[in-house]
Amino acid sequence: MSEGAAKKEEKPRKFQAIRGTRDLLPPETALWNRVEQTAHEVFVTFGFGEIRPPIFELTELFARAVGGDTDIVSKEMYTFAPGYDPNSEEESVPGRTLTLRPEATASVCRAYIEHNMQQLPQPVKLYYMGPMFRRERPQKGRYRQFYQIGAEILGGPDAPAIDAELIEMLMTFFERCGLQGTELSINSIGHAADNCRRGYVAKLREALTKVKDHLGRDSLRRIETNPLRVLDSKLEHEQAIVEKLPRIADHLCEDCKTHYAAVKRELELRGVIYRENWRLVRGLDYYMRTTFEITAQGLGSQNAVCGGGRYDGLVELLGGPPTKGIGFAIGEDRLMLSLQESAKGAAPQGRDVYIAWMGERAYATATRAAKDLRKAGFSVELPPTELKFGKALERASKLASRFALILGDNEVADGQWTLKTLADGSQQKLAEQALLEYLRTVSAGS
Ligand code: HAM
């Protein structure tokens, strides 16, 4: 077939973003940048440094860390064959697969071990931001590619002050973002020992078995796989049953009880307001002792904007030395939704200056003016083709410009440029330097 014939058969096709993924567009992306910048600024004041782990890792890393029976590992991971290079150790192991990260705590622990970070002054405080991937049923606030801003503290002493300071940092960040209606819930799920969580889980299983005829399919399955997750149930008819189940606070060992009491005291010391929720168990296997979640307004059913907790022992499980660990991850998509909800009708992202130029000579001056104004930090729109004066002003206001800089033959000849304030239509003539000074003064005042 000739090339021409092949082309003819190829019908144009419109593509769409895959279900559960989406394009983030301006002006919304400006808000994303502002939030991310706030995270950089706040986290640095608490002594955190940024880590950027890769987006895919060995499947086994997530399976081990997050847990084989969890929803994430058992049904939500994007897993693929490693590749085709028979000489590569990673690619030639039979059955070995790679996975797009569903979360980043496992990667941060892997990096801590790989780079011998236990030799650095402890604890090591790291934060990250970026996309995560889970094959969940998409809905408002739930996507298959979503974004997290997270932080982890690894190593250091067994000190409840670490838990409290991490939560304090999180609440400081939310406050700086202007997030409304936040509620912090905390709990302790103890540690894996017979006289602590394991003993409690046995009691819970027993209690659940007694009421199994009244449970839904998921909870029934969880009696065997992970009875703690039954406490998470959102099913209307299971609520009364769950309320009557034994509570973990009554079964914590002395050390975990003391730790939890100290975390609460430390939070109070820092003025952090919390609510205790004995049903907060979290959906990942690595947690122990402190767990927490934050909800915010305007999110509907997917209202958890952040989740986290302590995971002493995870580094060890991944082949490292015994190491304490605690962290959180903020769902950035949900944070944005909630911020947008509370700031309805926020001004669109405009331009500081729209340059309405007319004529060849004015164009040369306009390009130079654009360069100087941008260098001074102003956002400038320089139309690439000449427009009639009226049309140019129309475009300037459509782009929500604050000023129009009018440059024609007269302005260039006199060296006096015309600056029009679009809000009230007033005009003034200014020399180049004076104009720059004027713009600086007015933008500093607004
Ligand atoms: P997680 O609770 O699975 O924890 O996720 C944390 C947050 O990510 C959630 O509270 C939610 O805001 C957001 N999120 C989760 N899945 C989705 C989704 N499909 N669409 C939109 N947002 C979502 C973790 O990932 C742990 N690694 C947190 C952690 C760090 N624990 C200790 N260190």
Short mmCIF file of C-alpha atoms in Angstrom, two decimals, residues 187-207 228 231 244-258 260 278 289:
data_model
loop_
_atom_site.label_atom_id
_atom_site.label_comp_id
_atom_site.label_asym_id
_atom_site.label_seq_id
_atom_site.Cartn_x
_atom_site.Cartn_y
_atom_site.Cartn_z
CA ASN A 187 -6.17 6.75 67.85
CA SER A 188 -3.66 4.20 69.04
CA ILE A 189 -3.77 0.71 67.55
CA GLY A 190 -1.05 -0.63 69.86
CA HIS A 191 1.65 -3.01 68.69
CA ALA A 192 1.69 -6.57 67.40
CA ALA A 193 1.95 -8.57 70.64
CA ASP A 194 -0.31 -11.01 72.47
CA ASN A 195 -0.77 -8.62 75.37
CA CYS A 196 -1.62 -5.77 72.99
CA ARG A 197 -3.12 -5.61 69.47
CA ARG A 198 -2.86 -9.35 68.72
CA GLY A 199 -4.81 -10.14 71.89
CA TYR A 200 -7.36 -7.49 70.99
CA VAL A 201 -7.76 -8.78 67.42
CA ALA A 202 -8.47 -12.29 68.79
CA LYS A 203 -11.22 -10.82 71.02
CA LEU A 204 -12.57 -8.80 68.12
CA ARG A 205 -12.67 -11.87 65.87
CA GLU A 206 -14.55 -13.76 68.56
CA ALA A 207 -17.10 -10.95 68.95
CA LEU A 228 -9.66 -4.44 62.44
CA LEU A 231 -14.26 -1.00 62.39
CA LYS A 244 -20.94 -2.69 70.57
CA LEU A 245 -17.62 -4.35 69.67
CA PRO A 246 -14.70 -4.44 72.14
CA ARG A 247 -12.53 -1.31 71.96
CA ILE A 248 -8.78 -1.35 71.51
CA ALA A 249 -8.12 1.29 74.20
CA ASP A 250 -9.19 -1.30 76.79
CA HIS A 251 -6.65 -3.81 75.48
CA LEU A 252 -3.46 -1.79 74.92
CA CYS A 253 -0.33 -2.93 76.78
CA GLU A 254 1.11 -0.58 79.42
CA ASP A 255 3.82 0.82 77.09
CA CYS A 256 1.38 1.61 74.27
CA LYS A 257 -1.10 3.11 76.74
CA THR A 258 1.62 5.36 78.19
CA TYR A 260 -0.74 7.28 73.62
CA TRP A 278 -11.38 4.41 68.51
CA ARG A 289 0.46 2.85 67.95
#
